[in-house]
Structure formats: structure tokens, C-alpha cells
């Protein structure tokens, strides 16, 4: 059973920063590529970022490029999403995901490619 637990969400003013964490098991973090998606009310789930198993390759969605970074600390069973220069448009529920069939820029962007999901954490950015 793969369990993913997001934390670190909250409310912040525009221009601020948040760091999201995705905690999981030793087996999961040492087996799968990991990713982050987000979903705002009335919108489809959107790809934010992904990191491969070894942590030496990353992909970012257009909205995250230049502002967000993704990292993983396998010894702590955790993947992080550092979000800087936050905007009101970043307001959404952020989900952690694990497990894709292959490491590929197009595959990582598709929610249906991922096998496992967390419950999400709310991020609210006020203007």
C-alpha cells in the first residue's frame, strides 16, 4: 500500500513562499519518481513538477518554471515543493503523486500516468 501525505499548505500573501512536503514510506520514495499537481475549483488537475528516482532530473509545468523547485530527500522519505513568488493564481489544492511507467516529459504531465495520489493540501494566496 502506497501512502502519500502532503503537508505545508496554508495561506500566504502574494509574493510570499511556502514549502510543501510529501511524506511517504522508505520503499515508496526509493522506488518511484514523484510529482506534484494542483487543482483549483472548477479547473482540471494541472501538472506542477516532477522529479525522477535519483533526483537528478526534473520537469516543471509552465506555471511553475522559474518560481518553484522540487527536491527529494530519500533518507527522510520526503519530497519537497518549494514555491516562491506566489501569486493568487497559485491558489489550489496541491497533490503529491508517485509512480509513472517511464520518465518522460510528456508522460509526467498527464495525471492519468501516475499510480498513487495523496489527499492534497490547500494553498491559498491572497492579493
PDB file of C-alpha atoms in Angstrom:
ATOM      1  CA  UNK A   1       0.000   0.000   0.000  1.00  0.00           C
ATOM      2  CA  UNK A   2       1.457   3.311  -1.092  1.00  0.00           C
ATOM      3  CA  UNK A   3       0.558   6.239   1.125  1.00  0.00           C
ATOM      4  CA  UNK A   4       1.416   9.838   0.386  1.00  0.00           C
ATOM      5  CA  UNK A   5       0.831  12.568   2.951  1.00  0.00           C
ATOM      6  CA  UNK A   6       1.095  16.198   1.943  1.00  0.00           C
ATOM      7  CA  UNK A   7       1.755  18.989   4.424  1.00  0.00           C
ATOM      8  CA  UNK A   8       2.884  22.583   4.470  1.00  0.00           C
ATOM      9  CA  UNK A   9      -0.073  24.218   2.809  1.00  0.00           C
ATOM     10  CA  UNK A  10      -1.663  27.340   4.165  1.00  0.00           C
ATOM     11  CA  UNK A  11      -2.475  30.952   3.460  1.00  0.00           C
ATOM     12  CA  UNK A  12       0.117  33.425   2.259  1.00  0.00           C
ATOM     13  CA  UNK A  13       0.157  36.821   0.650  1.00  0.00           C
ATOM     14  CA  UNK A  14       1.193  37.330  -2.940  1.00  0.00           C
ATOM     15  CA  UNK A  15       4.970  37.347  -3.274  1.00  0.00           C
ATOM     16  CA  UNK A  16       5.398  35.008  -0.352  1.00  0.00           C
ATOM     17  CA  UNK A  17       6.755  31.478  -0.189  1.00  0.00           C
ATOM     18  CA  UNK A  18       5.649  28.078   1.005  1.00  0.00           C
ATOM     19  CA  UNK A  19       7.338  24.709   1.127  1.00  0.00           C
ATOM     20  CA  UNK A  20       5.159  21.680   0.670  1.00  0.00           C
ATOM     21  CA  UNK A  21       6.239  18.261   1.863  1.00  0.00           C
ATOM     22  CA  UNK A  22       5.138  14.839   0.738  1.00  0.00           C
ATOM     23  CA  UNK A  23       5.889  12.181   3.298  1.00  0.00           C
ATOM     24  CA  UNK A  24       5.817   8.535   2.384  1.00  0.00           C
ATOM     25  CA  UNK A  25       7.467   5.218   3.110  1.00  0.00           C
ATOM     26  CA  UNK A  26      11.081   4.238   2.575  1.00  0.00           C
ATOM     27  CA  UNK A  27      10.026   1.767  -0.071  1.00  0.00           C
ATOM     28  CA  UNK A  28       7.959   4.311  -1.991  1.00  0.00           C
ATOM     29  CA  UNK A  29      10.497   7.107  -2.042  1.00  0.00           C
ATOM     30  CA  UNK A  30      13.216   4.694  -3.138  1.00  0.00           C
ATOM     31  CA  UNK A  31      11.102   3.076  -5.856  1.00  0.00           C
ATOM     32  CA  UNK A  32       9.191   5.783  -7.690  1.00  0.00           C
ATOM     33  CA  UNK A  33       9.508   9.052  -9.460  1.00  0.00           C
ATOM     34  CA  UNK A  34       7.444  11.636  -7.610  1.00  0.00           C
ATOM     35  CA  UNK A  35       5.418  14.602  -8.700  1.00  0.00           C
ATOM     36  CA  UNK A  36       3.170  17.461  -7.708  1.00  0.00           C
ATOM     37  CA  UNK A  37      -0.097  18.524  -9.281  1.00  0.00           C
ATOM     38  CA  UNK A  38      -2.642  21.120  -8.320  1.00  0.00           C
ATOM     39  CA  UNK A  39      -6.326  21.652  -8.837  1.00  0.00           C
ATOM     40  CA  UNK A  40      -8.242  24.866  -8.445  1.00  0.00           C
ATOM     41  CA  UNK A  41     -12.040  24.910  -8.089  1.00  0.00           C
ATOM     42  CA  UNK A  42     -13.735  24.293 -11.419  1.00  0.00           C
ATOM     43  CA  UNK A  43     -10.463  23.520 -13.184  1.00  0.00           C
ATOM     44  CA  UNK A  44      -8.705  20.371 -14.287  1.00  0.00           C
ATOM     45  CA  UNK A  45      -5.799  18.928 -12.369  1.00  0.00           C
ATOM     46  CA  UNK A  46      -2.637  20.664 -13.533  1.00  0.00           C
ATOM     47  CA  UNK A  47       0.931  19.388 -13.601  1.00  0.00           C
ATOM     48  CA  UNK A  48       3.317  21.376 -11.415  1.00  0.00           C
ATOM     49  CA  UNK A  49       6.600  19.486 -11.119  1.00  0.00           C
ATOM     50  CA  UNK A  50       8.166  16.047 -11.085  1.00  0.00           C
ATOM     51  CA  UNK A  51      11.459  14.528 -10.041  1.00  0.00           C
ATOM     52  CA  UNK A  52      12.980  11.223 -11.039  1.00  0.00           C
ATOM     53  CA  UNK A  53      14.034   8.488  -8.664  1.00  0.00           C
ATOM     54  CA  UNK A  54      17.647   9.574  -8.377  1.00  0.00           C
ATOM     55  CA  UNK A  55      16.756  13.240  -8.104  1.00  0.00           C
ATOM     56  CA  UNK A  56      18.961  14.370 -10.977  1.00  0.00           C
ATOM     57  CA  UNK A  57      16.199  15.156 -13.441  1.00  0.00           C
ATOM     58  CA  UNK A  58      13.161  17.375 -13.037  1.00  0.00           C
ATOM     59  CA  UNK A  59      10.283  18.671 -15.101  1.00  0.00           C
ATOM     60  CA  UNK A  60       8.118  21.695 -14.431  1.00  0.00           C
ATOM     61  CA  UNK A  61       4.812  22.934 -15.685  1.00  0.00           C
ATOM     62  CA  UNK A  62       4.783  26.325 -17.347  1.00  0.00           C
ATOM     63  CA  UNK A  63       3.214  27.964 -14.304  1.00  0.00           C
ATOM     64  CA  UNK A  64       5.988  26.714 -12.038  1.00  0.00           C
ATOM     65  CA  UNK A  65       9.057  27.412 -14.126  1.00  0.00           C
ATOM     66  CA  UNK A  66      11.400  29.895 -12.522  1.00  0.00           C
ATOM     67  CA  UNK A  67       9.429  30.073  -9.271  1.00  0.00           C
ATOM     68  CA  UNK A  68       9.117  26.537  -7.915  1.00  0.00           C
ATOM     69  CA  UNK A  69      11.697  23.887  -7.214  1.00  0.00           C
ATOM     70  CA  UNK A  70      11.221  20.210  -6.472  1.00  0.00           C
ATOM     71  CA  UNK A  71      13.603  18.101  -4.474  1.00  0.00           C
ATOM     72  CA  UNK A  72      13.678  14.788  -2.714  1.00  0.00           C
ATOM     73  CA  UNK A  73      15.383  13.588   0.413  1.00  0.00           C
ATOM     74  CA  UNK A  74      15.190   9.831   0.147  1.00  0.00           C
ATOM     75  CA  UNK A  75      16.820   9.321   3.535  1.00  0.00           C
ATOM     76  CA  UNK A  76      13.906  11.227   5.074  1.00  0.00           C
ATOM     77  CA  UNK A  77      11.250   9.619   2.861  1.00  0.00           C
ATOM     78  CA  UNK A  78      10.147  13.050   1.708  1.00  0.00           C
ATOM     79  CA  UNK A  79       9.700  15.045  -1.462  1.00  0.00           C
ATOM     80  CA  UNK A  80       9.508  18.822  -1.309  1.00  0.00           C
ATOM     81  CA  UNK A  81       7.985  21.540  -3.426  1.00  0.00           C
ATOM     82  CA  UNK A  82       9.460  24.964  -2.711  1.00  0.00           C
ATOM     83  CA  UNK A  83       7.176  27.679  -4.013  1.00  0.00           C
ATOM     84  CA  UNK A  84       8.421  31.249  -4.265  1.00  0.00           C
ATOM     85  CA  UNK A  85       6.924  34.457  -5.631  1.00  0.00           C
ATOM     86  CA  UNK A  86       3.460  33.063  -5.126  1.00  0.00           C
ATOM     87  CA  UNK A  87       0.544  34.565  -6.991  1.00  0.00           C
ATOM     88  CA  UNK A  88      -3.218  34.419  -6.381  1.00  0.00           C
ATOM     89  CA  UNK A  89      -3.437  32.129  -9.419  1.00  0.00           C
ATOM     90  CA  UNK A  90      -1.413  29.569  -7.467  1.00  0.00           C
ATOM     91  CA  UNK A  91      -4.366  29.059  -5.147  1.00  0.00           C
ATOM     92  CA  UNK A  92      -5.349  25.405  -5.368  1.00  0.00           C
ATOM     93  CA  UNK A  93      -5.241  22.055  -3.662  1.00  0.00           C
ATOM     94  CA  UNK A  94      -1.791  20.595  -4.217  1.00  0.00           C
ATOM     95  CA  UNK A  95      -1.429  16.846  -4.621  1.00  0.00           C
ATOM     96  CA  UNK A  96       1.581  14.605  -4.355  1.00  0.00           C
ATOM     97  CA  UNK A  97       1.827  11.722  -6.807  1.00  0.00           C
ATOM     98  CA  UNK A  98       4.045   8.681  -7.241  1.00  0.00           C
ATOM     99  CA  UNK A  99       4.708   6.044  -9.853  1.00  0.00           C
ATOM    100  CA  UNK A 100       4.793   6.551 -13.618  1.00  0.00           C
ATOM    101  CA  UNK A 101       5.573   3.979 -16.337  1.00  0.00           C
ATOM    102  CA  UNK A 102       8.621   5.827 -17.634  1.00  0.00           C
ATOM    103  CA  UNK A 103      10.486   9.061 -17.064  1.00  0.00           C
ATOM    104  CA  UNK A 104       9.314  11.256 -19.906  1.00  0.00           C
ATOM    105  CA  UNK A 105       8.383  14.925 -20.097  1.00  0.00           C
ATOM    106  CA  UNK A 106       5.007  14.248 -21.694  1.00  0.00           C
ATOM    107  CA  UNK A 107       4.117  11.282 -19.534  1.00  0.00           C
ATOM    108  CA  UNK A 108       4.783  13.171 -16.308  1.00  0.00           C
ATOM    109  CA  UNK A 109       2.352  15.932 -17.289  1.00  0.00           C
ATOM    110  CA  UNK A 110      -0.652  13.630 -17.549  1.00  0.00           C
ATOM    111  CA  UNK A 111      -2.482  12.956 -14.268  1.00  0.00           C
ATOM    112  CA  UNK A 112      -3.613   9.547 -15.501  1.00  0.00           C
ATOM    113  CA  UNK A 113       0.005   8.442 -15.851  1.00  0.00           C
ATOM    114  CA  UNK A 114       0.514   8.412 -12.093  1.00  0.00           C
ATOM    115  CA  UNK A 115      -0.409   5.418  -9.988  1.00  0.00           C
ATOM    116  CA  UNK A 116      -0.680   6.863  -6.492  1.00  0.00           C
ATOM    117  CA  UNK A 117      -2.039  10.087  -5.020  1.00  0.00           C
ATOM    118  CA  UNK A 118      -2.163  11.859  -1.726  1.00  0.00           C
ATOM    119  CA  UNK A 119      -5.200  13.611  -0.277  1.00  0.00           C
ATOM    120  CA  UNK A 120      -3.928  17.082  -1.038  1.00  0.00           C
ATOM    121  CA  UNK A 121      -3.083  20.228   0.867  1.00  0.00           C
ATOM    122  CA  UNK A 122      -4.727  23.602   0.359  1.00  0.00           C
ATOM    123  CA  UNK A 123      -2.653  26.594  -0.698  1.00  0.00           C
ATOM    124  CA  UNK A 124      -4.329  29.992  -0.690  1.00  0.00           C
ATOM    125  CA  UNK A 125      -2.566  33.085  -1.978  1.00  0.00           C
ATOM    126  CA  UNK A 126      -4.183  36.435  -1.307  1.00  0.00           C
ATOM    127  CA  UNK A 127      -3.516  39.632  -3.211  1.00  0.00           C
TER     128      UNK A 127
END
